[in-house]
Every structure is written in C-alpha cells, then in structure tokens.
Amino acid sequence: MQMMAQFFALMMESQQQQAEFMREVARQNLATRNARGHHDGAPQNSSYSDFLATRPPTFNSTTEPMEAENFLRMLESKFGLLNCTPVQKTLFAAQQLHGAAGAWWANHVASMGTDRQITWDEFKDAFRAQYIPAGLIRRKAREFAALKQGNRSVEEYCEEFNRLALYAPEQVDTPAKRKDRFLEGLSAKLQDRLNLNMGGTFAEFVNNAIVAKDGYHRVMAERKRSASAIGSSNGPPQKFRMVYTTTKVPLRPRAGTCCAAASASTAATPGTASAAESRRISPTPAAKPSTRIFPLLQLRPSGAFLEGVPTPQEEH
C-alpha cells in the first residue's frame, strides 16, 4: 500500500510539473509576442490552445499496434499545421494520453528524472516500445500471411486484408503483389473467375471480385429455383406401403420316393416277381400333390391396391 501511495504521489507531482511547464511556455510565448509587437514577421510558436483547435486524438490503451501507430501519425499531421518545438510536441502529446496510457507516461517521466526535457523523437520511441512491440508486429504479419476469405463476404475479407497488410508492407509494396496476395486468399470459385482479369488498380480488382461473387450467387439461386420448379411440376414423389397377402403353392413329391418303397417291398417277399417286373406290371400310382399357404410381401402405392389382390376389407 505504501508503494502504491508513493507511485500515485509521484504521478501527481509529475503531472503538476508538466502543467507548470506548460504555463511557463505560454507565458514565454506571450512575452515574446508582446516584445516583437507582431511587426517583424517572424514565425511564432503555437500555443496549447492552437493545438487543441486542431482537435487532436486521444489515446487510452490498445492491443492493436496499428491503433497506436495511427495515434502518432495523426499527431504528426496536427503538428504539421502548427509551429511547435520538439519539446512542445511532447508536452502537447502527453496531454492526450488518458487512463492507462497516462499512468504509463507519468511513470516513464518519473524514471527519467523530473528535470529532463523529453523531445518528440524520444516520446515516439518510448511510445512505440510500449504499444508497438516487435513481437506483436511479427504475430500480425503471420496472421496476414495465413489470411483466407473463408465464410466472409468479399467486403469483410477486403477490410481484414487492408488492416493486416499494414503489418507486412513488404508483401504488398507493389500493385501486382497486392493483387496477387488478395487473390490468393479468395475462395477457389472466385479465383477461377478472376485469374483472367488481373488488370486495373487494386480497387478495381476488389470491385471485380465483388461483382463475380454476386454473379455466382445469382447463378446458384437460379439453379435452385429451376430445380424446385421441375420437382413441383412432376408432383410429389409416390409413397409405398408394405402389404401381406397369401397364395397357395402345390407341393411335389420328391423323385424316387414311392418307387424305392415299392422295390423294397417286392424284394422282401419270396416267390414274387422281380423288382423290374413289378415296376412294369404294377406301377405305383403317383402321389396327389398337396398345397400349402405361404404369405407374400408386396409393395403397393399408398391408398391404392394391386389388381387381383384382395383389399383389407375383402380379406376379412
């Protein structure tokens, strides 16, 4: 707790010193302007009010390195409208750091000594080391190398492509490289459609991809409508149900059964005619074929009955 109290006290002291320094800079600017009377035409240093009039961005914290880089780039554009010294730029920029970023800067200033003035280049180096580390840049570059369209629309894929391309400028430093890398991440269907149309600017190439994607969706929708129309004209598919019926099948005696029995009877009685003569003289009458009822399984259309087959009402 004591260390935390010391930290916050140090942070408050640093902020008060910065505010006092800002007031001193403003007083010096006012004194210089009054002394010169604005008649010598020499450029005057811009004030903090002039800086605020440009509506500079603020920064809290982020996990996206390019957001931090955008903050620095926007500040540079604002300073291009003003006449500020390197130390003034640092003081003005520090006032735009809020929340976690403001606490980081107060700690950074305290670690360097309260009497030391920090230039704008030193501010940018410290800021980039904190919010744009090299390891995170390499990770984002790998994400760009593996970027695919997947389930995204062409517009969503293009937005992600442009965001991640900032971390791998060497892969998109020419129009040809940029279009090749964009095409590589598109779906296979769009690649086939765009392979022969690689001309124009990158913006035109993206527009061609959007048009090709829309055309593909129209073709697929038309095919689906055509298939649905053909199916409805033929009517719904016929449904079948299983029906059990019965039929009578004649049973035939196995060949040689009656003859074999007659031969055995003739041979067992002495003094009778031979088996061959018995067969010639008294042939055994053929057995009358019998019948047995077997169930049959038939497929009938639902609600219809086959001709010659009894309906359930007729069966009962």
mmCIF file of C-alpha atoms in Angstrom:
data_model
loop_
_atom_site.group_PDB
_atom_site.id
_atom_site.type_symbol
_atom_site.label_atom_id
_atom_site.label_comp_id
_atom_site.label_asym_id
_atom_site.label_seq_id
_atom_site.Cartn_x
_atom_site.Cartn_y
_atom_site.Cartn_z
ATOM 1 C CA MET A 1 0.000 0.000 0.000
ATOM 2 C CA GLN A 2 2.837 2.369 0.821
ATOM 3 C CA MET A 3 4.431 1.720 -2.580
ATOM 4 C CA MET A 4 1.135 2.424 -4.347
ATOM 5 C CA ALA A 5 0.722 5.660 -2.420
ATOM 6 C CA GLN A 6 4.246 6.705 -3.363
ATOM 7 C CA PHE A 7 3.563 5.871 -7.003
ATOM 8 C CA PHE A 8 0.385 7.961 -7.175
ATOM 9 C CA ALA A 9 2.064 10.807 -5.336
ATOM 10 C CA LEU A 10 4.922 10.700 -7.824
ATOM 11 C CA MET A 11 2.472 10.644 -10.721
ATOM 12 C CA MET A 12 0.589 13.666 -9.376
ATOM 13 C CA GLU A 13 3.833 15.543 -8.853
ATOM 14 C CA SER A 14 4.916 14.784 -12.417
ATOM 15 C CA GLN A 15 1.614 15.995 -13.839
ATOM 16 C CA GLN A 16 1.811 19.184 -11.792
ATOM 17 C CA GLN A 17 5.314 19.823 -13.069
ATOM 18 C CA GLN A 18 4.163 19.314 -16.644
ATOM 19 C CA ALA A 19 1.269 21.717 -16.117
ATOM 20 C CA GLU A 20 3.622 24.298 -14.604
ATOM 21 C CA PHE A 21 5.990 23.880 -17.530
ATOM 22 C CA MET A 22 3.106 24.396 -19.948
ATOM 23 C CA ARG A 23 2.123 27.597 -18.195
ATOM 24 C CA GLU A 24 5.722 28.803 -18.366
ATOM 25 C CA VAL A 25 5.859 28.069 -22.101
ATOM 26 C CA ALA A 26 2.633 30.007 -22.604
ATOM 27 C CA ARG A 27 3.996 32.977 -20.626
ATOM 28 C CA GLN A 28 7.190 32.994 -22.666
ATOM 29 C CA ASN A 29 5.245 32.895 -25.913
ATOM 30 C CA LEU A 30 3.083 35.793 -24.787
ATOM 31 C CA ALA A 31 6.103 37.809 -23.688
ATOM 32 C CA THR A 32 7.870 37.179 -26.984
ATOM 33 C CA ARG A 33 4.841 38.259 -28.974
ATOM 34 C CA ASN A 34 4.445 41.438 -26.919
ATOM 35 C CA ALA A 35 8.139 42.294 -27.239
ATOM 36 C CA ARG A 36 8.142 41.904 -31.011
ATOM 37 C CA GLY A 37 4.784 43.571 -31.401
ATOM 38 C CA HIS A 38 3.997 41.192 -34.246
ATOM 39 C CA HIS A 39 5.755 43.607 -36.648
ATOM 40 C CA ASP A 40 8.887 41.696 -37.569
ATOM 41 C CA GLY A 41 7.036 38.871 -39.387
ATOM 42 C CA ALA A 42 8.972 36.141 -37.536
ATOM 43 C CA PRO A 43 7.067 32.842 -37.014
ATOM 44 C CA GLN A 44 5.569 32.493 -33.575
ATOM 45 C CA ASN A 45 5.442 29.252 -31.592
ATOM 46 C CA SER A 46 1.974 27.766 -31.406
ATOM 47 C CA SER A 47 0.190 27.628 -28.088
ATOM 48 C CA TYR A 48 -1.609 24.729 -26.460
ATOM 49 C CA SER A 49 -4.885 26.386 -27.412
ATOM 50 C CA ASP A 50 -3.756 26.349 -31.039
ATOM 51 C CA PHE A 51 -3.023 22.655 -30.691
ATOM 52 C CA LEU A 52 -6.440 21.922 -29.183
ATOM 53 C CA ALA A 53 -8.084 23.840 -32.006
ATOM 54 C CA THR A 54 -6.891 21.127 -34.422
ATOM 55 C CA ARG A 55 -8.952 18.539 -32.468
ATOM 56 C CA PRO A 56 -6.116 16.109 -31.803
ATOM 57 C CA PRO A 57 -6.895 12.457 -30.982
ATOM 58 C CA THR A 58 -6.700 10.939 -27.523
ATOM 59 C CA PHE A 59 -5.204 7.610 -26.546
ATOM 60 C CA ASN A 60 -6.001 5.275 -23.654
ATOM 61 C CA SER A 61 -4.689 1.791 -24.375
ATOM 62 C CA THR A 62 -4.997 -0.844 -27.089
ATOM 63 C CA THR A 63 -3.965 -4.340 -28.112
ATOM 64 C CA GLU A 64 -3.856 -3.346 -31.790
ATOM 65 C CA PRO A 65 -0.413 -1.946 -32.661
ATOM 66 C CA MET A 66 -1.736 -0.049 -35.660
ATOM 67 C CA GLU A 67 -4.135 1.926 -33.475
ATOM 68 C CA ALA A 68 -1.146 3.188 -31.521
ATOM 69 C CA GLU A 69 0.696 3.949 -34.760
ATOM 70 C CA ASN A 70 -2.360 5.805 -36.058
ATOM 71 C CA PHE A 71 -2.333 7.957 -32.925
ATOM 72 C CA LEU A 72 1.251 9.036 -33.617
ATOM 73 C CA ARG A 73 0.535 9.601 -37.300
ATOM 74 C CA MET A 74 -2.479 11.803 -36.548
ATOM 75 C CA LEU A 75 -0.467 13.847 -34.057
ATOM 76 C CA GLU A 76 2.226 14.347 -36.694
ATOM 77 C CA SER A 77 -0.413 15.653 -39.096
ATOM 78 C CA LYS A 78 -1.693 18.096 -36.457
ATOM 79 C CA PHE A 79 1.810 19.343 -35.683
ATOM 80 C CA GLY A 80 2.264 19.948 -39.402
ATOM 81 C CA LEU A 81 -0.358 22.700 -39.079
ATOM 82 C CA LEU A 82 1.447 24.357 -36.169
ATOM 83 C CA ASN A 83 4.808 25.805 -35.319
ATOM 84 C CA CYS A 84 5.966 23.778 -32.298
ATOM 85 C CA THR A 85 9.360 22.967 -30.850
ATOM 86 C CA PRO A 86 10.266 19.284 -30.273
ATOM 87 C CA VAL A 87 9.704 19.725 -26.543
ATOM 88 C CA GLN A 88 6.352 21.411 -27.109
ATOM 89 C CA LYS A 89 5.208 18.479 -29.244
ATOM 90 C CA THR A 90 5.984 16.100 -26.402
ATOM 91 C CA LEU A 91 4.159 18.232 -23.853
ATOM 92 C CA PHE A 92 1.112 18.617 -26.079
ATOM 93 C CA ALA A 93 1.012 14.902 -26.960
ATOM 94 C CA ALA A 94 1.330 13.884 -23.313
ATOM 95 C CA GLN A 95 -1.893 15.734 -22.535
ATOM 96 C CA GLN A 96 -3.720 13.402 -24.954
ATOM 97 C CA LEU A 97 -2.729 10.260 -23.039
ATOM 98 C CA HIS A 98 -5.620 9.172 -20.818
ATOM 99 C CA GLY A 99 -6.258 6.321 -18.412
ATOM 100 C CA ALA A 100 -3.683 3.529 -18.531
ATOM 101 C CA ALA A 101 -1.621 5.383 -21.131
ATOM 102 C CA GLY A 102 -1.460 8.480 -18.936
ATOM 103 C CA ALA A 103 -0.285 6.394 -15.973
ATOM 104 C CA TRP A 104 2.388 4.770 -18.134
ATOM 105 C CA TRP A 105 3.716 8.130 -19.298
ATOM 106 C CA ALA A 106 3.831 9.563 -15.787
ATOM 107 C CA ASN A 107 5.840 6.554 -14.644
ATOM 108 C CA HIS A 108 8.142 6.860 -17.660
ATOM 109 C CA VAL A 109 8.831 10.544 -16.984
ATOM 110 C CA ALA A 110 9.491 9.846 -13.299
ATOM 111 C CA SER A 111 12.019 7.154 -14.193
ATOM 112 C CA MET A 112 13.961 9.577 -16.411
ATOM 113 C CA GLY A 113 14.165 12.409 -13.896
ATOM 114 C CA THR A 114 11.884 15.372 -13.419
ATOM 115 C CA ASP A 115 14.366 17.969 -14.664
ATOM 116 C CA ARG A 116 14.922 16.394 -18.064
ATOM 117 C CA GLN A 117 13.057 17.690 -21.083
ATOM 118 C CA ILE A 118 11.915 14.957 -23.476
ATOM 119 C CA THR A 119 11.921 15.607 -27.207
ATOM 120 C CA TRP A 120 9.276 14.452 -29.663
ATOM 121 C CA ASP A 121 11.519 11.756 -31.163
ATOM 122 C CA GLU A 122 12.201 10.371 -27.685
ATOM 123 C CA PHE A 123 8.474 10.355 -26.974
ATOM 124 C CA LYS A 124 7.766 8.366 -30.156
ATOM 125 C CA ASP A 125 10.493 5.836 -29.411
ATOM 126 C CA ALA A 126 9.195 5.208 -25.884
ATOM 127 C CA PHE A 127 5.574 5.070 -27.068
ATOM 128 C CA ARG A 128 6.339 2.540 -29.814
ATOM 129 C CA ALA A 129 8.359 0.365 -27.456
ATOM 130 C CA GLN A 130 5.367 0.233 -25.102
ATOM 131 C CA TYR A 131 2.450 -0.165 -27.529
ATOM 132 C CA ILE A 132 4.006 -1.401 -30.776
ATOM 133 C CA PRO A 133 6.418 -4.185 -29.724
ATOM 134 C CA ALA A 134 8.269 -6.110 -32.433
ATOM 135 C CA GLY A 135 6.896 -9.475 -31.274
ATOM 136 C CA LEU A 136 3.320 -8.320 -31.762
ATOM 137 C CA ILE A 137 4.148 -6.936 -35.199
ATOM 138 C CA ARG A 138 5.558 -10.332 -36.242
ATOM 139 C CA ARG A 139 2.424 -12.093 -34.975
ATOM 140 C CA LYS A 140 0.189 -9.800 -37.022
ATOM 141 C CA ALA A 141 2.382 -10.382 -40.080
ATOM 142 C CA ARG A 142 1.881 -14.145 -39.688
ATOM 143 C CA GLU A 143 -1.883 -13.605 -39.455
ATOM 144 C CA PHE A 144 -1.731 -11.704 -42.735
ATOM 145 C CA ALA A 145 0.260 -14.471 -44.422
ATOM 146 C CA ALA A 146 -2.393 -17.034 -43.387
ATOM 147 C CA LEU A 147 -5.417 -14.833 -44.153
ATOM 148 C CA LYS A 148 -8.191 -16.538 -46.173
ATOM 149 C CA GLN A 149 -11.664 -15.378 -47.142
ATOM 150 C CA GLY A 150 -13.399 -18.367 -45.518
ATOM 151 C CA ASN A 151 -17.021 -17.572 -44.705
ATOM 152 C CA ARG A 152 -16.526 -13.800 -45.010
ATOM 153 C CA SER A 153 -18.045 -11.702 -47.734
ATOM 154 C CA VAL A 154 -15.643 -10.067 -50.191
ATOM 155 C CA GLU A 155 -16.130 -6.726 -48.429
ATOM 156 C CA GLU A 156 -15.333 -8.208 -44.997
ATOM 157 C CA TYR A 157 -12.301 -10.036 -46.384
ATOM 158 C CA CYS A 158 -11.033 -6.821 -48.010
ATOM 159 C CA GLU A 159 -11.381 -4.901 -44.744
ATOM 160 C CA GLU A 160 -9.393 -7.523 -42.816
ATOM 161 C CA PHE A 161 -6.846 -7.686 -45.653
ATOM 162 C CA ASN A 162 -6.202 -3.935 -45.521
ATOM 163 C CA ARG A 163 -5.948 -3.958 -41.726
ATOM 164 C CA LEU A 164 -3.381 -6.769 -41.546
ATOM 165 C CA ALA A 165 -1.437 -5.611 -44.612
ATOM 166 C CA LEU A 166 -0.116 -2.719 -42.514
ATOM 167 C CA TYR A 167 1.977 -5.240 -40.565
ATOM 168 C CA ALA A 168 3.543 -6.807 -43.675
ATOM 169 C CA PRO A 169 4.273 -3.923 -46.069
ATOM 170 C CA GLU A 170 6.945 -5.912 -47.915
ATOM 171 C CA GLN A 171 4.258 -8.323 -49.162
ATOM 172 C CA VAL A 172 2.100 -5.582 -50.713
ATOM 173 C CA ASP A 173 4.604 -2.898 -51.691
ATOM 174 C CA THR A 174 3.627 -3.057 -55.393
ATOM 175 C CA PRO A 175 0.170 -3.192 -57.040
ATOM 176 C CA ALA A 176 0.964 -6.600 -58.548
ATOM 177 C CA LYS A 177 1.989 -8.065 -55.169
ATOM 178 C CA ARG A 178 -1.086 -6.630 -53.508
ATOM 179 C CA LYS A 179 -3.471 -8.120 -56.082
ATOM 180 C CA ASP A 180 -1.707 -11.497 -56.069
ATOM 181 C CA ARG A 181 -1.912 -11.732 -52.280
ATOM 182 C CA PHE A 182 -5.567 -10.680 -52.283
ATOM 183 C CA LEU A 183 -6.409 -13.260 -54.960
ATOM 184 C CA GLU A 184 -4.563 -15.989 -53.047
ATOM 185 C CA GLY A 185 -6.885 -15.570 -50.073
ATOM 186 C CA LEU A 186 -10.130 -15.596 -52.059
ATOM 187 C CA SER A 187 -12.315 -18.684 -52.385
ATOM 188 C CA ALA A 188 -11.496 -21.146 -55.177
ATOM 189 C CA LYS A 189 -14.647 -20.195 -57.114
ATOM 190 C CA LEU A 190 -13.685 -16.516 -57.220
ATOM 191 C CA GLN A 191 -10.068 -17.320 -58.046
ATOM 192 C CA ASP A 192 -11.216 -19.183 -61.163
ATOM 193 C CA ARG A 193 -13.345 -16.214 -62.230
ATOM 194 C CA LEU A 194 -10.637 -13.578 -61.604
ATOM 195 C CA ASN A 195 -7.488 -15.340 -62.816
ATOM 196 C CA LEU A 196 -8.006 -13.984 -66.330
ATOM 197 C CA ASN A 197 -8.951 -10.485 -65.158
ATOM 198 C CA MET A 198 -5.975 -9.189 -63.179
ATOM 199 C CA GLY A 199 -5.745 -5.763 -64.828
ATOM 200 C CA GLY A 200 -6.565 -2.349 -63.399
ATOM 201 C CA THR A 201 -5.922 -0.902 -59.965
ATOM 202 C CA PHE A 202 -6.334 -2.770 -56.702
ATOM 203 C CA ALA A 203 -9.657 -1.014 -56.057
ATOM 204 C CA GLU A 204 -10.915 -2.135 -59.478
ATOM 205 C CA PHE A 205 -9.719 -5.655 -58.777
ATOM 206 C CA VAL A 206 -11.653 -5.740 -55.495
ATOM 207 C CA ASN A 207 -14.724 -4.461 -57.311
ATOM 208 C CA ASN A 208 -14.368 -7.252 -59.887
ATOM 209 C CA ALA A 209 -14.273 -9.776 -57.038
ATOM 210 C CA ILE A 210 -17.479 -8.338 -55.570
ATOM 211 C CA VAL A 211 -19.206 -8.468 -58.973
ATOM 212 C CA ALA A 212 -18.032 -12.056 -59.527
ATOM 213 C CA LYS A 213 -19.304 -13.082 -56.098
ATOM 214 C CA ASP A 214 -22.711 -11.519 -56.752
ATOM 215 C CA GLY A 215 -22.894 -13.231 -60.142
ATOM 216 C CA TYR A 216 -22.093 -16.593 -58.604
ATOM 217 C CA HIS A 217 -24.884 -16.166 -56.051
ATOM 218 C CA ARG A 218 -27.358 -15.258 -58.799
ATOM 219 C CA VAL A 219 -26.461 -18.364 -60.817
ATOM 220 C CA MET A 220 -26.831 -20.639 -57.798
ATOM 221 C CA ALA A 221 -30.177 -19.072 -56.871
ATOM 222 C CA GLU A 222 -31.457 -19.532 -60.442
ATOM 223 C CA ARG A 223 -30.419 -23.186 -60.445
ATOM 224 C CA LYS A 224 -32.205 -23.725 -57.165
ATOM 225 C CA ARG A 225 -35.400 -22.135 -58.495
ATOM 226 C CA SER A 226 -35.241 -24.242 -61.669
ATOM 227 C CA ALA A 227 -34.807 -27.469 -59.711
ATOM 228 C CA SER A 228 -37.717 -26.530 -57.448
ATOM 229 C CA ALA A 229 -39.963 -25.788 -60.452
ATOM 230 C CA ILE A 230 -39.181 -29.158 -62.087
ATOM 231 C CA GLY A 231 -39.924 -31.013 -58.868
ATOM 232 C CA SER A 232 -43.282 -29.286 -58.366
ATOM 233 C CA SER A 233 -44.431 -29.976 -61.975
ATOM 234 C CA ASN A 234 -43.933 -33.737 -61.574
ATOM 235 C CA GLY A 235 -45.973 -33.810 -58.389
ATOM 236 C CA PRO A 236 -44.888 -35.147 -55.039
ATOM 237 C CA PRO A 237 -42.981 -38.465 -55.067
ATOM 238 C CA GLN A 238 -45.181 -41.588 -54.710
ATOM 239 C CA LYS A 239 -45.137 -43.317 -51.318
ATOM 240 C CA PHE A 240 -45.345 -47.107 -50.993
ATOM 241 C CA ARG A 241 -46.525 -49.294 -48.131
ATOM 242 C CA MET A 242 -45.937 -52.969 -47.388
ATOM 243 C CA VAL A 243 -48.944 -55.359 -47.683
ATOM 244 C CA TYR A 244 -49.005 -59.044 -46.682
ATOM 245 C CA THR A 245 -51.160 -61.426 -48.838
ATOM 246 C CA THR A 246 -51.455 -65.256 -49.097
ATOM 247 C CA THR A 247 -51.174 -67.681 -52.019
ATOM 248 C CA LYS A 248 -51.431 -71.471 -52.489
ATOM 249 C CA VAL A 249 -48.342 -73.297 -53.798
ATOM 250 C CA PRO A 250 -48.556 -77.058 -54.818
ATOM 251 C CA LEU A 251 -46.099 -79.416 -53.139
ATOM 252 C CA ARG A 252 -44.477 -82.045 -55.415
ATOM 253 C CA PRO A 253 -43.276 -85.436 -54.007
ATOM 254 C CA ARG A 254 -39.552 -85.997 -54.095
ATOM 255 C CA ALA A 255 -38.469 -88.091 -57.073
ATOM 256 C CA GLY A 256 -37.920 -91.871 -56.427
ATOM 257 C CA THR A 257 -39.572 -91.999 -53.013
ATOM 258 C CA CYS A 258 -42.572 -94.132 -53.989
ATOM 259 C CA CYS A 259 -40.520 -96.289 -56.376
ATOM 260 C CA ALA A 260 -37.901 -97.013 -53.752
ATOM 261 C CA ALA A 261 -40.564 -98.096 -51.264
ATOM 262 C CA ALA A 262 -42.130 -100.447 -53.836
ATOM 263 C CA SER A 263 -38.783 -102.043 -54.658
ATOM 264 C CA ALA A 264 -38.029 -102.731 -51.002
ATOM 265 C CA SER A 265 -41.456 -104.373 -50.501
ATOM 266 C CA THR A 266 -41.050 -106.680 -53.530
ATOM 267 C CA ALA A 267 -37.578 -107.850 -52.560
ATOM 268 C CA ALA A 268 -38.690 -108.720 -49.019
ATOM 269 C CA THR A 269 -41.481 -111.206 -50.209
ATOM 270 C CA PRO A 270 -40.147 -114.595 -51.547
ATOM 271 C CA GLY A 271 -41.692 -116.095 -54.649
ATOM 272 C CA THR A 272 -42.860 -112.822 -56.063
ATOM 273 C CA ALA A 273 -41.818 -111.244 -59.336
ATOM 274 C CA SER A 274 -38.584 -109.356 -59.691
ATOM 275 C CA ALA A 275 -38.356 -105.665 -58.967
ATOM 276 C CA ALA A 276 -38.134 -104.793 -62.645
ATOM 277 C CA GLU A 277 -41.145 -106.926 -63.466
ATOM 278 C CA SER A 278 -43.021 -105.417 -60.520
ATOM 279 C CA ARG A 279 -42.404 -101.976 -61.839
ATOM 280 C CA ARG A 280 -43.561 -102.991 -65.298
ATOM 281 C CA ILE A 281 -46.623 -104.847 -64.108
ATOM 282 C CA SER A 282 -47.822 -102.763 -61.143
ATOM 283 C CA PRO A 283 -46.551 -99.224 -61.262
ATOM 284 C CA THR A 284 -47.061 -97.263 -58.083
ATOM 285 C CA PRO A 285 -49.610 -94.518 -58.594
ATOM 286 C CA ALA A 286 -48.241 -91.001 -58.277
ATOM 287 C CA ALA A 287 -48.996 -89.200 -55.062
ATOM 288 C CA LYS A 288 -51.503 -86.432 -55.277
ATOM 289 C CA PRO A 289 -49.764 -83.110 -54.886
ATOM 290 C CA SER A 290 -50.769 -81.165 -51.800
ATOM 291 C CA THR A 291 -50.913 -77.458 -51.294
ATOM 292 C CA ARG A 292 -49.655 -75.082 -48.591
ATOM 293 C CA ILE A 293 -50.424 -71.444 -47.970
ATOM 294 C CA PHE A 294 -47.438 -69.026 -47.962
ATOM 295 C CA PRO A 295 -47.527 -65.315 -47.112
ATOM 296 C CA LEU A 296 -46.248 -62.924 -49.776
ATOM 297 C CA LEU A 297 -44.910 -59.386 -49.298
ATOM 298 C CA GLN A 298 -45.997 -56.834 -51.877
ATOM 299 C CA LEU A 299 -45.355 -53.102 -52.257
ATOM 300 C CA ARG A 300 -48.424 -51.042 -53.078
ATOM 301 C CA PRO A 301 -48.739 -47.296 -53.621
ATOM 302 C CA SER A 302 -50.243 -45.567 -50.620
ATOM 303 C CA GLY A 303 -54.071 -45.569 -50.911
ATOM 304 C CA ALA A 304 -54.103 -47.999 -53.897
ATOM 305 C CA PHE A 305 -54.392 -51.824 -54.256
ATOM 306 C CA LEU A 306 -52.949 -54.097 -56.908
ATOM 307 C CA GLU A 307 -55.313 -55.823 -59.332
ATOM 308 C CA GLY A 308 -56.162 -59.404 -58.352
ATOM 309 C CA VAL A 309 -55.019 -58.950 -54.735
ATOM 310 C CA PRO A 310 -57.736 -58.704 -52.094
ATOM 311 C CA THR A 311 -58.107 -55.446 -50.221
ATOM 312 C CA PRO A 312 -58.085 -55.425 -46.405
ATOM 313 C CA GLN A 313 -61.924 -55.311 -46.480
ATOM 314 C CA GLU A 314 -62.057 -58.287 -48.854
ATOM 315 C CA GLU A 315 -59.591 -60.285 -46.731
ATOM 316 C CA HIS A 316 -61.955 -60.052 -43.779
#
